[in-house]
PDB file of C-alpha atoms in Angstrom:
ATOM      1  CA  MET A   1      -0.001   0.014  -0.014  1.00 76.00           C
ATOM      2  CA  ASN A   2       1.368   3.394  -1.001  1.00 90.00           C
ATOM      3  CA  VAL A   3       0.220   6.880  -0.254  1.00 93.00           C
ATOM      4  CA  LEU A   4       0.279   9.612  -2.883  1.00 94.00           C
ATOM      5  CA  VAL A   5      -0.175  13.275  -2.169  1.00 95.00           C
ATOM      6  CA  ILE A   6      -1.517  15.399  -5.013  1.00 94.00           C
ATOM      7  CA  ASP A   7      -2.680  18.954  -4.484  1.00 94.00           C
ATOM      8  CA  ASP A   8      -2.681  18.480  -0.703  1.00 93.00           C
ATOM      9  CA  LYS A   9      -4.968  15.433  -0.973  1.00 94.00           C
ATOM     10  CA  SER A  10      -3.853  11.975   0.110  1.00 95.00           C
ATOM     11  CA  TYR A  11      -4.604   8.947  -2.046  1.00 95.00           C
ATOM     12  CA  VAL A  12      -3.946   5.328  -1.099  1.00 92.00           C
ATOM     13  CA  VAL A  13      -2.794   2.837  -3.717  1.00 93.00           C
ATOM     14  CA  VAL A  14      -3.516  -0.813  -3.012  1.00 92.00           C
ATOM     15  CA  PRO A  15      -2.914  -3.984  -5.041  1.00 93.00           C
ATOM     16  CA  GLU A  16      -5.800  -5.062  -7.252  1.00 93.00           C
ATOM     17  CA  LYS A  17      -6.459  -8.257  -5.308  1.00 94.00           C
ATOM     18  CA  SER A  18      -6.843  -6.301  -2.058  1.00 92.00           C
ATOM     19  CA  TYR A  19      -9.132  -3.828  -3.790  1.00 92.00           C
ATOM     20  CA  GLN A  20     -11.388  -6.689  -5.043  1.00 94.00           C
ATOM     21  CA  GLU A  21     -11.568  -8.097  -1.500  1.00 93.00           C
ATOM     22  CA  LEU A  22     -12.545  -4.687  -0.111  1.00 91.00           C
ATOM     23  CA  GLN A  23     -15.270  -4.327  -2.730  1.00 92.00           C
ATOM     24  CA  THR A  24     -16.643  -7.764  -1.897  1.00 92.00           C
ATOM     25  CA  LEU A  25     -16.744  -6.947   1.856  1.00 90.00           C
ATOM     26  CA  ALA A  26     -18.441  -3.629   1.196  1.00 88.00           C
ATOM     27  CA  ALA A  27     -21.065  -5.260  -1.018  1.00 86.00           C
ATOM     28  CA  LEU A  28     -21.899  -7.771   1.713  1.00 85.00           C
ATOM     29  CA  LYS A  29     -22.486  -4.963   4.243  1.00 81.00           C
ATOM     30  CA  THR A  30     -25.041  -3.109   2.130  1.00 75.00           C
ATOM     31  CA  ARG A  31     -28.691  -3.654   2.844  1.00 75.00           C
ATOM     32  CA  PRO A  32     -30.773  -5.041  -0.011  1.00 73.00           C
ATOM     33  CA  GLU A  33     -33.464  -2.757  -1.365  1.00 77.00           C
ATOM     34  CA  LYS A  34     -36.908  -3.163   0.143  1.00 79.00           C
ATOM     35  CA  LEU A  35     -39.183  -5.362  -1.971  1.00 82.00           C
ATOM     36  CA  LEU A  36     -42.658  -3.986  -2.556  1.00 81.00           C
ATOM     37  CA  SER A  37     -45.769  -6.035  -1.973  1.00 84.00           C
ATOM     38  CA  VAL A  38     -48.061  -6.634  -4.943  1.00 84.00           C
ATOM     39  CA  GLU A  39     -50.483  -3.975  -3.718  1.00 85.00           C
ATOM     40  CA  GLU A  40     -47.721  -1.402  -3.217  1.00 83.00           C
ATOM     41  CA  ALA A  41     -46.246  -2.081  -6.652  1.00 81.00           C
ATOM     42  CA  ARG A  42     -49.598  -1.671  -8.345  1.00 84.00           C
ATOM     43  CA  ALA A  43     -50.228   1.694  -6.559  1.00 76.00           C
TER      44      ALA A  43
END
């Protein structure tokens, strides 16, 4: 992991495999969208 500073902003560079693992973990923590009942969907 490397840190780059461009225009006083810090950016972190990680290997692609680590990035993919972080994306997978983040996707698992999101809540699925609420499903509507038939009556709600028709309204």
